[in-house]
Structure formats: structure tokens, C-alpha cells
PDB file of C-alpha atoms in Angstrom:
ATOM      1  CA  PRO U   1     115.901 106.297  74.111  1.00 87.00           C
ATOM      2  CA  PRO U   2     113.358 106.440  71.279  1.00 87.00           C
ATOM      3  CA  ASP U   3     110.185 104.538  72.213  1.00 79.00           C
ATOM      4  CA  ASN U   4     106.431 104.514  71.720  1.00 75.00           C
ATOM      5  CA  PHE U   5     106.139 107.849  73.519  1.00 69.00           C
ATOM      6  CA  SER U   6     108.748 109.703  71.474  1.00 79.00           C
ATOM      7  CA  ALA U   7     110.333 108.725  68.146  1.00 85.00           C
ATOM      8  CA  GLN U   8     113.403 110.880  68.844  1.00 89.00           C
ATOM      9  CA  GLY U   9     113.729 109.867  72.464  1.00 86.00           C
ATOM     10  CA  GLN U  10     113.555 112.308  75.360  1.00 83.00           C
ATOM     11  CA  LEU U  11     116.454 114.726  75.680  1.00 84.00           C
ATOM     12  CA  TRP U  12     116.336 115.845  79.314  1.00 81.00           C
ATOM     13  CA  GLY U  13     119.698 117.616  79.472  1.00 83.00           C
ATOM     14  CA  ASN U  14     120.570 116.502  82.997  1.00 86.00           C
ATOM     15  CA  PRO U  15     123.987 115.051  83.884  1.00 90.00           C
ATOM     16  CA  VAL U  16     124.399 111.324  84.408  1.00 92.00           C
ATOM     17  CA  TYR U  17     125.446 109.722  87.695  1.00 95.00           C
ATOM     18  CA  ASP U  18     129.130 108.971  88.269  1.00 96.00           C
ATOM     19  CA  TRP U  19     128.475 105.513  89.709  1.00 97.00           C
ATOM     20  CA  ALA U  20     132.161 104.763  90.284  1.00 97.00           C
ATOM     21  CA  ALA U  21     132.432 107.844  92.526  1.00 98.00           C
ATOM     22  CA  HIS U  22     129.254 106.875  94.399  1.00 98.00           C
ATOM     23  CA  ALA U  23     130.536 103.331  94.901  1.00 98.00           C
ATOM     24  CA  ARG U  24     133.772 104.638  96.459  1.00 98.00           C
ATOM     25  CA  THR U  25     131.675 106.314  99.180  1.00 98.00           C
ATOM     26  CA  SER U  26     129.466 103.211  99.624  1.00 98.00           C
ATOM     27  CA  TYR U  27     126.660 105.246  98.051  1.00 98.00           C
ATOM     28  CA  ALA U  28     126.580 107.632 101.031  1.00 98.00           C
ATOM     29  CA  TRP U  29     124.740 110.363  99.115  1.00 97.00           C
ATOM     30  CA  TRP U  30     122.065 107.875  98.071  1.00 97.00           C
ATOM     31  CA  ILE U  31     121.709 106.470 101.583  1.00 97.00           C
ATOM     32  CA  ASP U  32     121.217 109.981 102.992  1.00 98.00           C
ATOM     33  CA  ARG U  33     118.701 110.791 100.269  1.00 97.00           C
ATOM     34  CA  LEU U  34     116.698 107.618 100.884  1.00 97.00           C
ATOM     35  CA  ARG U  35     116.658 108.080 104.657  1.00 97.00           C
ATOM     36  CA  ALA U  36     115.397 111.642 104.252  1.00 97.00           C
ATOM     37  CA  LEU U  37     112.629 110.503 101.913  1.00 97.00           C
ATOM     38  CA  LEU U  38     111.591 107.638 104.200  1.00 96.00           C
ATOM     39  CA  ALA U  39     110.890 110.192 106.919  1.00 96.00           C
ATOM     40  CA  HIS U  40     107.881 111.181 104.773  1.00 97.00           C
ATOM     41  CA  VAL U  41     106.753 108.004 102.974  1.00 93.00           C
ATOM     42  CA  ASP U  42     106.509 104.244 103.491  1.00 91.00           C
ATOM     43  CA  LEU U  43     107.437 103.134  99.969  1.00 93.00           C
ATOM     44  CA  ILE U  44     109.639 104.766  97.336  1.00 96.00           C
ATOM     45  CA  ARG U  45     108.962 104.430  93.628  1.00 96.00           C
ATOM     46  CA  LEU U  46     112.263 104.105  91.784  1.00 97.00           C
ATOM     47  CA  ASP U  47     111.508 105.933  88.561  1.00 93.00           C
ATOM     48  CA  HIS U  48     113.337 104.629  85.473  1.00 92.00           C
ATOM     49  CA  PHE U  49     114.454 101.544  87.375  1.00 97.00           C
ATOM     50  CA  ARG U  50     116.176 100.186  84.313  1.00 95.00           C
ATOM     51  CA  GLY U  51     118.900 102.827  84.778  1.00 95.00           C
ATOM     52  CA  PHE U  52     120.271 100.816  87.691  1.00 97.00           C
ATOM     53  CA  ALA U  53     121.087  98.068  85.182  1.00 97.00           C
ATOM     54  CA  ALA U  54     122.005 100.309  82.242  1.00 96.00           C
ATOM     55  CA  ALA U  55     121.111 103.891  81.295  1.00 94.00           C
ATOM     56  CA  TRP U  56     120.875 105.738  77.994  1.00 94.00           C
ATOM     57  CA  HIS U  57     123.753 108.226  77.821  1.00 95.00           C
ATOM     58  CA  VAL U  58     123.467 111.003  75.232  1.00 95.00           C
ATOM     59  CA  PRO U  59     126.458 113.162  74.202  1.00 93.00           C
ATOM     60  CA  ALA U  60     126.426 116.758  75.419  1.00 91.00           C
ATOM     61  CA  GLY U  61     125.153 119.055  72.702  1.00 90.00           C
ATOM     62  CA  ALA U  62     123.076 116.405  70.938  1.00 92.00           C
ATOM     63  CA  ARG U  63     119.824 117.734  69.489  1.00 91.00           C
ATOM     64  CA  THR U  64     117.853 114.535  70.079  1.00 91.00           C
ATOM     65  CA  ALA U  65     118.289 111.426  72.214  1.00 91.00           C
ATOM     66  CA  GLU U  66     118.665 109.197  69.146  1.00 92.00           C
ATOM     67  CA  THR U  67     122.476 109.203  69.280  1.00 91.00           C
ATOM     68  CA  GLY U  68     122.848 107.750  72.772  1.00 92.00           C
ATOM     69  CA  GLU U  69     124.272 104.454  73.967  1.00 94.00           C
ATOM     70  CA  TRP U  70     123.601 102.091  76.853  1.00 95.00           C
ATOM     71  CA  VAL U  71     126.058 102.389  79.759  1.00 96.00           C
ATOM     72  CA  LEU U  72     126.038  99.954  82.675  1.00 97.00           C
ATOM     73  CA  GLY U  73     124.688 101.151  86.031  1.00 97.00           C
ATOM     74  CA  PRO U  74     125.627  99.954  89.545  1.00 98.00           C
ATOM     75  CA  GLY U  75     123.462  96.842  89.401  1.00 98.00           C
ATOM     76  CA  ALA U  76     123.178  94.535  92.379  1.00 98.00           C
ATOM     77  CA  ASP U  77     126.031  96.203  94.279  1.00 98.00           C
ATOM     78  CA  PHE U  78     123.889  99.294  94.887  1.00 98.00           C
ATOM     79  CA  PHE U  79     120.939  97.349  96.288  1.00 98.00           C
ATOM     80  CA  ARG U  80     123.130  95.160  98.513  1.00 98.00           C
ATOM     81  CA  VAL U  81     124.650  98.255 100.121  1.00 98.00           C
ATOM     82  CA  VAL U  82     121.259  99.962 100.531  1.00 98.00           C
ATOM     83  CA  GLN U  83     119.780  96.825 102.086  1.00 97.00           C
ATOM     84  CA  LYS U  84     122.687  96.586 104.519  1.00 97.00           C
ATOM     85  CA  GLU U  85     122.375 100.250 105.547  1.00 97.00           C
ATOM     86  CA  LEU U  86     118.572 100.533 105.685  1.00 96.00           C
ATOM     87  CA  GLY U  87     117.764  96.982 106.765  1.00 94.00           C
ATOM     88  CA  SER U  88     115.234  96.582 103.949  1.00 93.00           C
ATOM     89  CA  LEU U  89     114.448  97.697 100.411  1.00 96.00           C
ATOM     90  CA  PRO U  90     111.256  99.785 100.696  1.00 95.00           C
ATOM     91  CA  PHE U  91     110.979 100.208  96.935  1.00 97.00           C
ATOM     92  CA  PHE U  92     108.861  99.434  93.967  1.00 96.00           C
ATOM     93  CA  ALA U  93     110.238  99.700  90.469  1.00 97.00           C
ATOM     94  CA  GLU U  94     108.953 101.727  87.541  1.00 96.00           C
ATOM     95  CA  ASP U  95     110.011  99.064  85.044  1.00 95.00           C
ATOM     96  CA  LEU U  96     108.288 100.429  81.946  1.00 90.00           C
ATOM     97  CA  GLY U  97     109.735 101.091  78.515  1.00 83.00           C
ATOM     98  CA  LEU U  98     112.498  98.992  76.986  1.00 84.00           C
ATOM     99  CA  ILE U  99     112.929  96.331  79.664  1.00 92.00           C
ATOM    100  CA  THR U 100     115.610  93.780  78.857  1.00 93.00           C
ATOM    101  CA  PRO U 101     116.188  90.487  80.734  1.00 96.00           C
ATOM    102  CA  ASP U 102     118.981  91.975  82.862  1.00 96.00           C
ATOM    103  CA  VAL U 103     116.591  94.629  84.208  1.00 96.00           C
ATOM    104  CA  SER U 104     113.968  92.050  85.171  1.00 96.00           C
ATOM    105  CA  ALA U 105     116.632  89.821  86.715  1.00 97.00           C
ATOM    106  CA  LEU U 106     117.909  92.694  88.880  1.00 98.00           C
ATOM    107  CA  ARG U 107     114.408  93.529  90.118  1.00 97.00           C
ATOM    108  CA  GLU U 108     113.605  89.881  90.816  1.00 96.00           C
ATOM    109  CA  GLN U 109     116.939  89.268  92.564  1.00 97.00           C
ATOM    110  CA  PHE U 110     115.877  91.710  95.290  1.00 97.00           C
ATOM    111  CA  ASP U 111     112.147  90.903  95.161  1.00 96.00           C
ATOM    112  CA  ILE U 112     111.251  94.493  94.251  1.00 97.00           C
ATOM    113  CA  PRO U 113     107.661  94.887  92.990  1.00 97.00           C
ATOM    114  CA  GLY U 114     107.260  95.926  89.359  1.00 97.00           C
ATOM    115  CA  THR U 115     104.805  98.353  87.773  1.00 97.00           C
ATOM    116  CA  ARG U 116     101.870  97.676  85.448  1.00 97.00           C
ATOM    117  CA  VAL U 117      99.597 100.202  83.708  1.00 98.00           C
ATOM    118  CA  LEU U 118      96.029  99.264  82.796  1.00 97.00           C
ATOM    119  CA  GLN U 119      95.892 101.695  79.888  1.00 97.00           C
ATOM    120  CA  PHE U 120      98.438  99.460  78.146  1.00 96.00           C
ATOM    121  CA  ALA U 121      96.450  96.262  78.730  1.00 96.00           C
ATOM    122  CA  PHE U 122      93.594  96.107  76.256  1.00 94.00           C
ATOM    123  CA  ASP U 123      95.180  95.400  72.880  1.00 92.00           C
ATOM    124  CA  GLY U 124      93.569  91.954  72.628  1.00 91.00           C
ATOM    125  CA  ASP U 125      96.772  90.054  73.490  1.00 94.00           C
ATOM    126  CA  VAL U 126      96.015  87.561  76.284  1.00 94.00           C
ATOM    127  CA  ASP U 127      99.728  87.503  77.179  1.00 96.00           C
ATOM    128  CA  ASN U 128      99.960  91.281  77.616  1.00 96.00           C
ATOM    129  CA  VAL U 129     101.929  91.821  80.839  1.00 95.00           C
ATOM    130  CA  HIS U 130      99.695  94.760  81.784  1.00 97.00           C
ATOM    131  CA  LEU U 131      96.576  92.582  81.826  1.00 97.00           C
ATOM    132  CA  PRO U 132      95.678  91.723  85.456  1.00 97.00           C
ATOM    133  CA  ASP U 133      95.363  88.016  84.589  1.00 96.00           C
ATOM    134  CA  ASN U 134      99.143  88.040  84.145  1.00 97.00           C
ATOM    135  CA  TYR U 135     100.101  89.851  87.381  1.00 97.00           C
ATOM    136  CA  SER U 136     101.973  88.372  90.268  1.00 94.00           C
ATOM    137  CA  ALA U 137     101.122  89.678  93.713  1.00 94.00           C
ATOM    138  CA  ASN U 138     104.503  91.429  93.749  1.00 95.00           C
ATOM    139  CA  THR U 139     103.141  94.172  91.506  1.00 96.00           C
ATOM    140  CA  VAL U 140     101.931  97.776  91.694  1.00 97.00           C
ATOM    141  CA  VAL U 141      99.167  98.608  89.216  1.00 98.00           C
ATOM    142  CA  TYR U 142      98.169 102.069  87.986  1.00 98.00           C
ATOM    143  CA  THR U 143      95.115 102.946  85.924  1.00 98.00           C
ATOM    144  CA  GLY U 144      97.494 105.417  84.264  1.00 97.00           C
ATOM    145  CA  THR U 145     100.596 107.291  85.399  1.00 95.00           C
ATOM    146  CA  HIS U 146     101.589 110.951  85.236  1.00 94.00           C
ATOM    147  CA  ASP U 147     102.890 110.281  81.698  1.00 92.00           C
ATOM    148  CA  ASN U 148      99.568 108.963  80.427  1.00 95.00           C
ATOM    149  CA  ALA U 149      96.423 110.706  79.291  1.00 96.00           C
ATOM    150  CA  THR U 150      93.711 110.705  81.929  1.00 97.00           C
ATOM    151  CA  THR U 151      91.695 107.497  81.653  1.00 96.00           C
ATOM    152  CA  ARG U 152      88.698 109.438  80.375  1.00 95.00           C
ATOM    153  CA  GLU U 153      90.771 110.961  77.555  1.00 95.00           C
ATOM    154  CA  TRP U 154      92.422 107.574  76.919  1.00 96.00           C
ATOM    155  CA  PHE U 155      89.054 105.868  76.489  1.00 94.00           C
ATOM    156  CA  GLU U 156      87.718 108.611  74.212  1.00 92.00           C
ATOM    157  CA  GLN U 157      90.707 108.088  71.892  1.00 93.00           C
ATOM    158  CA  LEU U 158      90.751 104.283  72.108  1.00 92.00           C
ATOM    159  CA  PRO U 159      90.190 102.406  68.815  1.00 92.00           C
ATOM    160  CA  ASN U 160      86.883 100.560  68.695  1.00 90.00           C
ATOM    161  CA  ARG U 161      88.689  97.216  68.640  1.00 90.00           C
ATOM    162  CA  ASP U 162      90.393  98.018  71.942  1.00 92.00           C
ATOM    163  CA  LYS U 163      87.133  99.313  73.389  1.00 91.00           C
ATOM    164  CA  ARG U 164      85.580  95.940  72.630  1.00 89.00           C
ATOM    165  CA  SER U 165      88.544  94.201  74.256  1.00 91.00           C
ATOM    166  CA  PHE U 166      88.104  96.354  77.346  1.00 92.00           C
ATOM    167  CA  SER U 167      84.376  95.597  77.488  1.00 90.00           C
ATOM    168  CA  LYS U 168      84.971  91.868  77.058  1.00 89.00           C
ATOM    169  CA  TYR U 169      87.572  91.810  79.812  1.00 91.00           C
ATOM    170  CA  SER U 170      85.520  93.818  82.299  1.00 88.00           C
ATOM    171  CA  LYS U 171      82.433  91.671  81.543  1.00 82.00           C
ATOM    172  CA  ARG U 172      80.393  94.852  81.598  1.00 76.00           C
ATOM    173  CA  PRO U 173      79.238  97.150  78.805  1.00 71.00           C
ATOM    174  CA  ALA U 174      82.017  99.670  78.347  1.00 58.00           C
ATOM    175  CA  GLY U 175      79.534 102.396  77.443  1.00 60.00           C
ATOM    176  CA  ASP U 176      81.177 105.781  77.228  1.00 62.00           C
ATOM    177  CA  HIS U 177      83.850 107.715  79.118  1.00 59.00           C
ATOM    178  CA  ARG U 178      81.506 108.347  82.045  1.00 72.00           C
ATOM    179  CA  ASN U 179      81.618 104.754  83.257  1.00 86.00           C
ATOM    180  CA  ALA U 180      84.852 103.517  81.649  1.00 91.00           C
ATOM    181  CA  THR U 181      87.043 105.349  84.173  1.00 94.00           C
ATOM    182  CA  PRO U 182      85.413 103.988  87.354  1.00 94.00           C
ATOM    183  CA  GLU U 183      85.439 100.552  85.722  1.00 94.00           C
ATOM    184  CA  MET U 184      89.206 100.839  85.225  1.00 96.00           C
ATOM    185  CA  ILE U 185      89.624 101.728  88.895  1.00 97.00           C
ATOM    186  CA  ARG U 186      87.475  98.741  89.861  1.00 96.00           C
ATOM    187  CA  ILE U 187      89.632  96.442  87.710  1.00 96.00           C
ATOM    188  CA  ALA U 188      92.836  97.795  89.296  1.00 97.00           C
ATOM    189  CA  TRP U 189      91.465  97.474  92.826  1.00 97.00           C
ATOM    190  CA  SER U 190      90.218  93.916  92.121  1.00 96.00           C
ATOM    191  CA  SER U 191      93.519  92.755  90.608  1.00 97.00           C
ATOM    192  CA  PRO U 192      96.103  90.470  92.287  1.00 96.00           C
ATOM    193  CA  ALA U 193      98.552  93.394  92.567  1.00 96.00           C
ATOM    194  CA  ALA U 194      99.603  94.148  96.133  1.00 94.00           C
ATOM    195  CA  LEU U 195      99.142  97.884  95.585  1.00 95.00           C
ATOM    196  CA  ALA U 196      96.711  99.711  93.275  1.00 96.00           C
ATOM    197  CA  ILE U 197      97.007 103.410  92.403  1.00 96.00           C
ATOM    198  CA  ALA U 198      94.740 105.785  90.489  1.00 97.00           C
ATOM    199  CA  PRO U 199      95.624 109.427  89.797  1.00 97.00           C
ATOM    200  CA  LEU U 200      93.233 111.925  91.353  1.00 97.00           C
ATOM    201  CA  GLN U 201      92.218 112.970  87.840  1.00 97.00           C
ATOM    202  CA  ASP U 202      90.918 109.450  87.257  1.00 97.00           C
ATOM    203  CA  LEU U 203      89.023 109.285  90.524  1.00 96.00           C
ATOM    204  CA  LEU U 204      87.338 112.560  89.551  1.00 96.00           C
ATOM    205  CA  ASN U 205      86.808 111.263  85.973  1.00 95.00           C
ATOM    206  CA  LEU U 206      88.439 114.315  84.377  1.00 95.00           C
ATOM    207  CA  GLY U 207      89.349 114.729  80.720  1.00 94.00           C
ATOM    208  CA  SER U 208      92.180 115.988  78.553  1.00 94.00           C
ATOM    209  CA  GLN U 209      92.449 119.427  80.205  1.00 95.00           C
ATOM    210  CA  SER U 210      93.611 117.708  83.395  1.00 96.00           C
ATOM    211  CA  ARG U 211      96.485 115.704  81.931  1.00 97.00           C
ATOM    212  CA  MET U 212      99.629 116.015  84.039  1.00 96.00           C
ATOM    213  CA  ASN U 213     102.486 115.451  81.603  1.00 94.00           C
ATOM    214  CA  ILE U 214     103.195 114.722  77.939  1.00 91.00           C
ATOM    215  CA  PRO U 215     106.543 112.884  77.586  1.00 82.00           C
ATOM    216  CA  GLY U 216     109.052 114.501  75.286  1.00 72.00           C
ATOM    217  CA  THR U 217     107.624 118.013  75.695  1.00 81.00           C
ATOM    218  CA  ALA U 218     109.314 120.653  77.810  1.00 79.00           C
ATOM    219  CA  ASP U 219     106.482 123.167  78.186  1.00 88.00           C
ATOM    220  CA  GLY U 220     102.945 123.166  79.528  1.00 90.00           C
ATOM    221  CA  ASN U 221     103.300 120.234  81.932  1.00 95.00           C
ATOM    222  CA  TRP U 222     102.574 119.789  85.634  1.00 95.00           C
ATOM    223  CA  ARG U 223     100.109 122.678  85.746  1.00 95.00           C
ATOM    224  CA  TRP U 224      96.963 120.850  86.814  1.00 96.00           C
ATOM    225  CA  ARG U 225      95.853 121.547  90.379  1.00 96.00           C
ATOM    226  CA  ALA U 226      93.075 120.097  92.522  1.00 95.00           C
ATOM    227  CA  THR U 227      90.696 122.637  94.036  1.00 95.00           C
ATOM    228  CA  PRO U 228      89.148 122.439  97.532  1.00 94.00           C
ATOM    229  CA  HIS U 229      85.776 121.808  95.892  1.00 93.00           C
ATOM    230  CA  MET U 230      87.151 118.714  94.141  1.00 94.00           C
ATOM    231  CA  MET U 231      88.252 117.271  97.470  1.00 93.00           C
ATOM    232  CA  THR U 232      84.626 117.088  98.667  1.00 92.00           C
ATOM    233  CA  CYS U 233      83.522 115.004  95.673  1.00 90.00           C
ATOM    234  CA  PRO U 234      81.231 112.002  96.475  1.00 93.00           C
ATOM    235  CA  ASP U 235      83.618 109.809  94.483  1.00 94.00           C
ATOM    236  CA  PHE U 236      85.787 109.576  97.600  1.00 95.00           C
ATOM    237  CA  GLU U 237      82.991 107.728  99.378  1.00 95.00           C
ATOM    238  CA  TRP U 238      82.658 105.419  96.371  1.00 95.00           C
ATOM    239  CA  LEU U 239      86.394 104.732  96.536  1.00 96.00           C
ATOM    240  CA  ARG U 240      86.206 104.039 100.267  1.00 94.00           C
ATOM    241  CA  LYS U 241      83.527 101.408  99.665  1.00 95.00           C
ATOM    242  CA  LEU U 242      85.445  99.864  96.779  1.00 96.00           C
ATOM    243  CA  THR U 243      88.615  99.726  98.887  1.00 95.00           C
ATOM    244  CA  SER U 244      86.724  97.899 101.632  1.00 94.00           C
ATOM    245  CA  GLU U 245      85.006  95.510  99.214  1.00 95.00           C
ATOM    246  CA  THR U 246      88.286  94.528  97.548  1.00 94.00           C
ATOM    247  CA  ASN U 247      90.191  94.291 100.852  1.00 91.00           C
ATOM    248  CA  ARG U 248      92.717  96.817  99.564  1.00 89.00           C
ATOM    249  CA  THR U 249      93.522  98.169 103.038  1.00 79.00           C
ATOM    250  CA  ALA U 250      94.861  94.766 104.057  1.00 58.00           C
ATOM    251  CA  SER U 251      96.979  94.552 100.903  1.00 52.00           C
ATOM    252  CA  ILE U 252      98.578  97.939 101.522  1.00 51.00           C
ATOM    253  CA  ARG U 253      99.282  97.173 105.160  1.00 51.00           C
ATOM    254  CA  SER U 254     100.813  93.852 104.139  1.00 57.00           C
ATOM    255  CA  MET U 255     103.169  95.459 101.624  1.00 59.00           C
ATOM    256  CA  VAL U 256     104.305  98.128 104.080  1.00 51.00           C
ATOM    257  CA  ARG U 257     104.749  95.581 106.841  1.00 50.00           C
ATOM    258  CA  GLU U 258     106.847  93.306 104.648  1.00 56.00           C
ATOM    259  CA  GLU U 259     109.115  96.192 103.680  1.00 52.00           C
ATOM    260  CA  SER U 260     109.502  97.474 107.240  1.00 48.00           C
TER     261      SER U 260
END
């Protein structure tokens, strides 16, 4: 639906799930899909988690997503079946956007970690849910996601008021984009969140030309590529030291172990 990213919403054009048909098969297609994915990863990010509670359905042929309506998803029934079949729920939820109480209740019912994004945190509101002071341990924090500007670009475009808020929170001079990005990674890694994630573009402190995706646009996305030279950057050694200093390896092992 329309949101801060796109005033007209995002018209993707893909068909919606027939949840009644999936339920009649005890979600067999989903179970097969999840098992196949878990052969490659330890944790699965459920993108657009709110769709399991209710999803935005747009009529075929609509020119924008403004004319949609909320339609209930499978809710708790889906997660009970998955938990029975897989023995656990190795998920974390991308619970960004318009999150209503029913979405939060569904995530909390099954103790699924939620997602926080540091780029959304520094508006001066002490109650901002993206501010690490307000995290529970059952959280995954990103400096920014694939839908955000790189942190360097984000900081360059940040209003001065928000830059001051960022500097005050970090208790270090914000300076310019050259040190703002590693400071954001340090804040994420030092947070109470059980898992911290930074895009490779942020670790390498890259700017606007390295952005991965602009929501609501169909062309020009997902073209950035890392080169072999980038993978020998000394920033990896810096990240290794930071990970050790903040005991991040233990946090990751703990989350994986709990979900196993």
C-alpha cells in the first residue's frame, strides 16, 4: 500500500496466494520450499511478514496500488503447521511498513524476531522503535536494507537536525560520511539485538552509485556487483575485530542454536 517509500504504493503485478488451497494441503508447497531453503541457510528472513496476517490485494489492471484492500492471510494456522513439520521456526520477520497490532501479536505468539533499521532511528524521538535503546534481544538490526540508500548516501542527505541526533546518540562527533558509516556498524554490532547485519556496500563505505534497490521503481535495480578487489579490503579485518569485541559470534551461535 502507499507508504513513506511510495505515495502510490508499489504495484508488483504478481498473483496473490490462494491460502485456502494451501491450507487444504497442510501447506505442503510451503513446507517443501522451506526445507529446500534450509539446506542452504540457518535462518530465513520472511519478507513482508505482515502478509501472513493480512496482505494488500490490488485489482488486476489497476494502474497504481492505491485501490487495494486488506485481505486476511493464514495467520497462526500456517506457523503451527510449519512448526509441527519442521520442529522449529527458523525465521526472523521483516516487520517494517504499516504494522498493525495483529501483525505484532502474530510475530510475538511464535517468538519470531523482528527487524529494526538504524537509518530510521535518528529523528530525535526517544521512543523510536528503531533506536537500539528500545530493542529487545529478540531482534535483528540492519544498518540499512536492500531498499535503503547506502549508509554513506543516507548520511550525506540527512537533515542537520538528524545529524546532530545521530552524533548525540553515538557520543562521538559524527563528522562526515567517511566515519558515519563505520559508526553505524559499530552501533548495530553493540546493540542488544541478537543478530546484526550490514550490507557489503556499508562495510565498504560506498555511496549512491552502489545502491541496490529503489522501492516503487521497476528499472535499474539490483545491478551492483562486488569485485574481487573489494573482497580484499582491510575493512574486513576491522569488522572481524569489532565482531570479537562486541561478542557477536556468540550472539549468532545462540540464535542459530535456539532455532535448531
